[in-house]
């Protein structure tokens, strides 16, 4: 690049301003936290290298989205669709529960809000952004062909005009409108297991109290109290295992049998996928204190917990959330990292 140092530095700053929203876009497209960040880094590198050819006919933001879309479409050519356990198998009764892992690239991955949700003064815009990274919606997006996925995200989530999307994709407005119609139909037909639209932003007093009761019940490993907080049809998942459980009895039964080593855990609040969540540390019998065990994502509806999703690959997730890999015994809380 022939630009001087000052210009190069200025370009770096201008590109970085778009990193969070581009990461959110790539995450919705790919369903993977780490692939999304790789895609954005690739986008930034391509933009930096080809900036001399950028003619300014569109905004820098539009140009970056075009590059990011092409990167994502290239990554999706293998046809991989990330999923939740309930997208792949039937619910398993507790009596038949077995922990069978599947490869990492099978699963829809969690993502810290701070990495994908740009700050905005518009409450309605913030609400749409949060809803569009929630696990149920993310899983539904994964059922769409890649170009339909891009059209739906650009039109419905980011509020681009059909003409702008057509220009980005190099197609016609009629084609964009047709793709959007098909995408909407697919989402309407899909069983949105784990619907969580009742979560307020910010959480209302009732929801905050529900979370406080949940922390007390989980840290105290009080199954009676936990049962009272779970919806009768609540779902529990534990990627990378394909097992998923339905109902209060099977969930609490699992926690007192296969999940019994989680007794005495500590929970640290995190903001994940536009939903309330916790980093779970369980007692470390070897070193003392607490060791990372899961990032929990909670879905709430009508005053009860409807989804209880535990992502267990802590060596990946805890650094992503800026969380320590050990808690001292006397520490009850740590702050979530940036």
Short mmCIF file of C-alpha atoms in Angstrom, two decimals:
data_model
loop_
_atom_site.label_atom_id
_atom_site.label_comp_id
_atom_site.label_asym_id
_atom_site.label_seq_id
_atom_site.Cartn_x
_atom_site.Cartn_y
_atom_site.Cartn_z
CA UNK A 1 0.00 0.00 0.00
CA UNK A 2 1.42 3.31 -1.00
CA UNK A 3 -0.32 5.52 1.54
CA UNK A 4 1.81 7.28 4.17
CA UNK A 5 1.92 6.30 7.81
CA UNK A 6 -0.71 8.83 8.90
CA UNK A 7 -3.14 7.63 6.21
CA UNK A 8 -2.50 3.99 7.06
CA UNK A 9 -3.11 4.69 10.74
CA UNK A 10 -6.31 6.54 9.88
CA UNK A 11 -7.52 3.62 7.76
CA UNK A 12 -6.84 1.18 10.60
CA UNK A 13 -8.98 3.32 12.91
CA UNK A 14 -11.78 3.58 10.35
CA UNK A 15 -11.79 -0.17 9.77
CA UNK A 16 -11.73 -0.99 13.47
CA UNK A 17 -14.86 1.11 14.05
CA UNK A 18 -16.79 -1.55 12.13
CA UNK A 19 -15.29 -4.63 13.79
CA UNK A 20 -18.05 -5.30 16.32
CA UNK A 21 -20.96 -5.01 13.88
CA UNK A 22 -19.09 -7.07 11.27
CA UNK A 23 -18.39 -9.75 13.88
CA UNK A 24 -22.10 -9.82 14.68
CA UNK A 25 -22.93 -10.20 11.00
CA UNK A 26 -20.40 -12.97 10.42
CA UNK A 27 -21.51 -14.73 13.61
CA UNK A 28 -25.12 -14.77 12.43
CA UNK A 29 -23.96 -16.10 9.06
CA UNK A 30 -21.61 -18.79 10.41
CA UNK A 31 -22.96 -19.76 13.83
CA UNK A 32 -19.43 -19.98 15.19
CA UNK A 33 -17.72 -17.51 17.51
CA UNK A 34 -14.22 -18.31 16.34
CA UNK A 35 -15.04 -18.65 12.64
CA UNK A 36 -16.79 -15.26 12.84
CA UNK A 37 -13.72 -13.59 14.28
CA UNK A 38 -11.53 -15.29 11.66
CA UNK A 39 -13.89 -14.07 8.92
CA UNK A 40 -13.74 -10.49 10.19
CA UNK A 41 -9.97 -10.59 10.39
CA UNK A 42 -9.86 -11.87 6.80
CA UNK A 43 -12.27 -9.06 5.81
CA UNK A 44 -10.04 -6.44 7.43
CA UNK A 45 -6.93 -7.78 5.73
CA UNK A 46 -8.64 -7.87 2.32
CA UNK A 47 -9.95 -4.34 2.82
CA UNK A 48 -6.57 -3.02 3.87
CA UNK A 49 -4.82 -4.63 0.92
CA UNK A 50 -7.34 -3.48 -1.68
CA UNK A 51 -8.17 -0.05 -0.30
CA UNK A 52 -6.35 1.66 -3.18
CA UNK A 53 -8.99 0.11 -5.48
CA UNK A 54 -11.90 1.29 -3.35
CA UNK A 55 -13.54 3.95 -5.52
CA UNK A 56 -15.92 5.31 -2.92
CA UNK A 57 -19.03 4.63 -4.99
CA UNK A 58 -20.51 3.09 -1.85
CA UNK A 59 -19.78 3.82 1.80
CA UNK A 60 -16.82 2.18 3.50
CA UNK A 61 -19.33 0.28 5.65
CA UNK A 62 -21.18 -1.13 2.62
CA UNK A 63 -17.89 -2.11 1.02
CA UNK A 64 -16.80 -3.94 4.17
CA UNK A 65 -20.12 -5.80 4.32
CA UNK A 66 -19.65 -6.88 0.70
CA UNK A 67 -16.22 -8.28 1.50
CA UNK A 68 -17.48 -9.94 4.71
CA UNK A 69 -20.41 -11.51 2.84
CA UNK A 70 -18.08 -13.00 0.23
CA UNK A 71 -15.78 -14.34 2.96
CA UNK A 72 -18.72 -15.97 4.75
CA UNK A 73 -20.21 -17.43 1.56
CA UNK A 74 -16.83 -18.94 0.73
CA UNK A 75 -16.63 -20.46 4.21
CA UNK A 76 -20.15 -21.88 3.88
CA UNK A 77 -19.62 -23.62 0.54
CA UNK A 78 -18.97 -26.89 2.38
CA UNK A 79 -22.62 -26.80 3.42
CA UNK A 80 -21.95 -27.06 7.13
CA UNK A 81 -24.93 -26.09 9.31
CA UNK A 82 -24.26 -25.58 12.98
CA UNK A 83 -26.95 -26.86 15.30
CA UNK A 84 -28.20 -27.32 18.83
CA UNK A 85 -28.68 -30.84 20.23
CA UNK A 86 -32.47 -30.63 19.78
CA UNK A 87 -31.93 -29.94 16.07
CA UNK A 88 -30.18 -33.30 15.63
CA UNK A 89 -31.77 -35.90 17.91
CA UNK A 90 -34.86 -36.64 19.93
CA UNK A 91 -34.97 -35.83 23.62
CA UNK A 92 -33.49 -38.62 25.76
CA UNK A 93 -35.20 -39.89 28.93
CA UNK A 94 -32.93 -39.65 31.96
CA UNK A 95 -32.86 -43.44 32.34
CA UNK A 96 -31.20 -43.69 28.92
CA UNK A 97 -28.91 -40.68 29.26
CA UNK A 98 -25.42 -41.13 27.82
CA UNK A 99 -22.80 -38.46 27.14
CA UNK A 100 -21.78 -38.86 23.50
CA UNK A 101 -19.69 -35.97 22.12
CA UNK A 102 -19.77 -34.76 18.53
CA UNK A 103 -17.06 -32.72 16.75
CA UNK A 104 -16.78 -29.01 17.56
CA UNK A 105 -17.92 -27.95 14.09
CA UNK A 106 -21.31 -29.58 14.74
CA UNK A 107 -22.44 -27.04 17.27
CA UNK A 108 -23.86 -23.56 17.33
CA UNK A 109 -21.43 -21.67 19.56
CA UNK A 110 -22.04 -19.05 22.28
CA UNK A 111 -20.82 -15.49 21.87
CA UNK A 112 -20.26 -12.64 24.37
CA UNK A 113 -22.64 -9.74 23.70
CA UNK A 114 -19.78 -7.24 23.79
CA UNK A 115 -18.14 -8.82 20.73
CA UNK A 116 -21.21 -8.69 18.46
CA UNK A 117 -23.59 -5.98 19.70
CA UNK A 118 -22.47 -2.42 18.90
CA UNK A 119 -23.49 0.27 21.36
CA UNK A 120 -26.52 2.26 20.24
CA UNK A 121 -28.77 4.93 21.72
CA UNK A 122 -31.80 3.48 19.94
CA UNK A 123 -33.62 0.99 22.27
CA UNK A 124 -35.56 -0.57 19.40
CA UNK A 125 -32.37 -1.13 17.39
CA UNK A 126 -30.66 -2.63 20.45
CA UNK A 127 -33.60 -4.97 21.05
CA UNK A 128 -33.56 -6.25 17.45
CA UNK A 129 -29.81 -6.82 17.63
CA UNK A 130 -30.13 -8.84 20.84
CA UNK A 131 -33.03 -10.91 19.54
CA UNK A 132 -31.08 -11.70 16.39
CA UNK A 133 -28.20 -13.41 18.26
CA UNK A 134 -30.35 -15.46 20.61
CA UNK A 135 -29.81 -19.19 20.32
CA UNK A 136 -33.26 -20.06 18.94
CA UNK A 137 -33.03 -17.47 16.16
CA UNK A 138 -29.40 -18.37 15.41
CA UNK A 139 -30.36 -22.02 15.07
CA UNK A 140 -33.21 -21.09 12.73
CA UNK A 141 -30.83 -19.04 10.57
CA UNK A 142 -28.65 -22.11 10.15
CA UNK A 143 -31.49 -23.86 8.31
CA UNK A 144 -31.39 -21.30 5.50
CA UNK A 145 -29.19 -21.58 2.40
CA UNK A 146 -26.24 -19.17 2.73
CA UNK A 147 -27.52 -16.46 0.33
CA UNK A 148 -31.00 -16.50 1.87
CA UNK A 149 -29.33 -16.21 5.26
CA UNK A 150 -27.40 -13.13 4.09
CA UNK A 151 -30.54 -11.52 2.63
CA UNK A 152 -32.58 -12.12 5.77
CA UNK A 153 -29.89 -10.72 8.07
CA UNK A 154 -29.24 -7.66 5.90
CA UNK A 155 -32.93 -6.87 5.36
CA UNK A 156 -34.56 -7.90 8.66
CA UNK A 157 -31.79 -7.39 11.21
CA UNK A 158 -29.69 -4.60 9.73
CA UNK A 159 -32.60 -2.87 7.93
CA UNK A 160 -30.86 -2.52 4.56
CA UNK A 161 -33.00 -1.60 1.57
CA UNK A 162 -33.65 -4.28 -1.03
CA UNK A 163 -31.74 -2.20 -3.59
CA UNK A 164 -28.71 -2.02 -1.27
CA UNK A 165 -28.74 -5.79 -0.73
CA UNK A 166 -29.11 -6.38 -4.46
CA UNK A 167 -26.08 -4.21 -5.14
CA UNK A 168 -24.05 -5.96 -2.44
CA UNK A 169 -24.90 -9.43 -3.79
CA UNK A 170 -24.68 -8.44 -7.44
CA UNK A 171 -28.25 -9.47 -8.15
CA UNK A 172 -31.68 -7.92 -8.80
CA UNK A 173 -34.17 -6.42 -6.33
CA UNK A 174 -36.70 -9.04 -7.45
CA UNK A 175 -34.22 -11.80 -6.59
CA UNK A 176 -33.58 -10.28 -3.17
CA UNK A 177 -37.31 -9.99 -2.44
CA UNK A 178 -37.87 -13.58 -3.54
CA UNK A 179 -35.02 -14.85 -1.34
CA UNK A 180 -36.40 -12.91 1.63
CA UNK A 181 -39.88 -14.36 1.09
CA UNK A 182 -38.49 -17.92 1.01
CA UNK A 183 -36.35 -17.30 4.09
CA UNK A 184 -39.33 -15.93 6.03
CA UNK A 185 -41.43 -18.95 5.02
CA UNK A 186 -38.74 -21.36 6.22
CA UNK A 187 -38.47 -19.61 9.58
CA UNK A 188 -42.26 -19.55 9.97
CA UNK A 189 -42.46 -23.32 9.40
CA UNK A 190 -39.63 -24.08 11.78
CA UNK A 191 -40.26 -25.17 15.33
CA UNK A 192 -38.63 -22.35 17.33
CA UNK A 193 -37.76 -24.61 20.29
CA UNK A 194 -36.54 -22.40 23.11
CA UNK A 195 -38.39 -19.23 22.13
CA UNK A 196 -37.27 -16.51 24.52
CA UNK A 197 -38.90 -13.33 23.24
CA UNK A 198 -40.15 -12.55 26.74
CA UNK A 199 -36.68 -11.52 27.95
CA UNK A 200 -36.67 -7.77 28.61
CA UNK A 201 -33.82 -5.45 27.83
CA UNK A 202 -32.74 -4.57 30.41
CA UNK A 203 -34.16 -7.33 32.58
CA UNK A 204 -37.25 -6.27 34.48
CA UNK A 205 -37.50 -6.65 38.25
CA UNK A 206 -39.30 -10.00 38.05
CA UNK A 207 -36.69 -11.47 35.71
CA UNK A 208 -33.84 -10.15 37.86
CA UNK A 209 -35.37 -11.78 40.93
CA UNK A 210 -35.77 -15.02 38.98
CA UNK A 211 -32.05 -15.00 38.20
CA UNK A 212 -31.20 -14.28 41.83
CA UNK A 213 -33.31 -17.25 42.92
CA UNK A 214 -31.66 -19.37 40.24
CA UNK A 215 -28.16 -18.50 41.49
CA UNK A 216 -29.16 -19.32 45.06
CA UNK A 217 -30.75 -22.63 44.01
CA UNK A 218 -27.85 -23.70 41.77
CA UNK A 219 -25.04 -22.71 44.12
CA UNK A 220 -26.92 -24.35 46.98
CA UNK A 221 -27.70 -27.32 44.72
CA UNK A 222 -31.28 -27.13 45.99
CA UNK A 223 -33.26 -29.23 43.52
CA UNK A 224 -36.61 -28.37 45.10
CA UNK A 225 -35.93 -24.66 44.64
CA UNK A 226 -34.58 -25.23 41.12
CA UNK A 227 -37.62 -27.26 40.10
CA UNK A 228 -39.85 -24.32 41.08
CA UNK A 229 -37.92 -22.08 38.67
CA UNK A 230 -37.98 -24.42 35.66
CA UNK A 231 -40.85 -24.46 33.19
CA UNK A 232 -42.51 -27.87 33.05
CA UNK A 233 -41.23 -28.26 29.48
CA UNK A 234 -37.79 -26.74 30.12
CA UNK A 235 -34.92 -28.00 27.98
CA UNK A 236 -31.34 -28.68 29.04
CA UNK A 237 -28.47 -29.06 26.54
CA UNK A 238 -24.74 -29.68 27.01
CA UNK A 239 -22.67 -29.30 23.82
CA UNK A 240 -20.38 -30.98 22.78
CA UNK A 241 -22.64 -33.83 23.95
CA UNK A 242 -25.70 -34.51 21.81
CA UNK A 243 -27.80 -35.45 24.84
CA UNK A 244 -30.66 -33.12 25.69
CA UNK A 245 -33.26 -33.44 28.39
CA UNK A 246 -36.83 -32.17 28.72
CA UNK A 247 -38.80 -31.42 31.88
CA UNK A 248 -38.10 -30.55 35.48
CA UNK A 249 -37.78 -34.14 36.71
CA UNK A 250 -35.22 -35.29 34.14
CA UNK A 251 -33.14 -32.09 34.43
CA UNK A 252 -32.89 -32.15 38.21
CA UNK A 253 -32.48 -35.93 38.13
CA UNK A 254 -29.49 -35.54 35.84
CA UNK A 255 -27.99 -32.91 38.09
CA UNK A 256 -28.10 -35.23 41.10
CA UNK A 257 -26.67 -38.23 39.20
CA UNK A 258 -24.29 -37.67 36.25
CA UNK A 259 -24.12 -33.98 37.13
CA UNK A 260 -23.54 -34.46 40.86
CA UNK A 261 -19.91 -33.16 40.76
CA UNK A 262 -21.38 -29.70 40.04
CA UNK A 263 -22.64 -29.42 43.62
CA UNK A 264 -20.96 -26.53 45.38
CA UNK A 265 -20.36 -24.58 42.15
CA UNK A 266 -20.03 -20.80 41.87
CA UNK A 267 -21.77 -18.75 39.18
CA UNK A 268 -20.39 -15.54 37.64
CA UNK A 269 -22.80 -13.43 35.52
CA UNK A 270 -22.05 -13.04 31.79
CA UNK A 271 -23.93 -11.41 28.91
CA UNK A 272 -24.17 -14.00 26.16
CA UNK A 273 -26.24 -14.23 22.97
CA UNK A 274 -28.49 -11.39 24.06
CA UNK A 275 -29.55 -13.47 27.06
CA UNK A 276 -28.68 -13.77 30.75
CA UNK A 277 -25.95 -16.29 31.43
CA UNK A 278 -23.38 -17.48 33.91
CA UNK A 279 -19.87 -18.84 33.91
CA UNK A 280 -20.01 -21.94 36.09
CA UNK A 281 -16.99 -22.88 38.19
CA UNK A 282 -17.16 -26.20 40.02
CA UNK A 283 -15.04 -27.21 43.04
CA UNK A 284 -11.47 -28.22 42.16
CA UNK A 285 -10.56 -31.15 44.43
CA UNK A 286 -6.89 -31.10 43.36
CA UNK A 287 -5.92 -27.40 43.52
CA UNK A 288 -8.67 -26.14 45.78
CA UNK A 289 -10.87 -23.25 44.81
CA UNK A 290 -12.93 -23.60 41.64
CA UNK A 291 -12.25 -24.69 38.07
CA UNK A 292 -14.20 -23.66 34.92
CA UNK A 293 -16.93 -26.05 33.90
CA UNK A 294 -19.51 -24.38 31.62
CA UNK A 295 -20.89 -21.20 30.13
CA UNK A 296 -24.60 -21.35 30.91
CA UNK A 297 -27.14 -19.56 28.71
CA UNK A 298 -30.65 -19.17 30.13
CA UNK A 299 -33.87 -18.69 28.18
CA UNK A 300 -36.75 -17.19 30.15
CA UNK A 301 -40.45 -16.96 29.42
CA UNK A 302 -43.43 -16.08 31.62
CA UNK A 303 -41.43 -16.03 34.82
CA UNK A 304 -39.80 -19.44 34.37
CA UNK A 305 -36.59 -20.80 32.87
CA UNK A 306 -37.44 -22.53 29.59
CA UNK A 307 -33.92 -23.23 28.31
CA UNK A 308 -30.80 -24.17 30.26
CA UNK A 309 -27.87 -24.50 27.86
CA UNK A 310 -24.42 -25.45 29.12
CA UNK A 311 -21.42 -25.06 26.79
CA UNK A 312 -18.71 -27.25 28.26
CA UNK A 313 -15.56 -26.55 26.22
CA UNK A 314 -14.19 -24.20 28.87
CA UNK A 315 -10.66 -23.95 27.46
CA UNK A 316 -12.23 -22.14 24.50
CA UNK A 317 -15.14 -20.29 26.05
CA UNK A 318 -13.70 -18.81 29.24
CA UNK A 319 -10.85 -16.92 27.49
CA UNK A 320 -13.36 -15.68 24.88
CA UNK A 321 -15.41 -14.15 27.70
CA UNK A 322 -12.32 -12.76 29.43
CA UNK A 323 -12.83 -15.09 32.39
CA UNK A 324 -10.07 -16.57 34.58
CA UNK A 325 -9.32 -20.29 34.42
CA UNK A 326 -9.31 -20.60 38.22
CA UNK A 327 -11.21 -19.04 41.12
CA UNK A 328 -9.78 -18.89 44.60
CA UNK A 329 -11.89 -20.55 47.26
CA UNK A 330 -12.85 -17.35 49.01
CA UNK A 331 -13.84 -15.52 45.78
CA UNK A 332 -17.57 -15.42 45.23
CA UNK A 333 -17.53 -13.29 42.10
CA UNK A 334 -15.28 -12.07 39.32
CA UNK A 335 -16.20 -9.43 36.83
CA UNK A 336 -16.80 -10.41 33.25
CA UNK A 337 -13.92 -9.31 31.02
CA UNK A 338 -14.24 -7.04 28.03
#
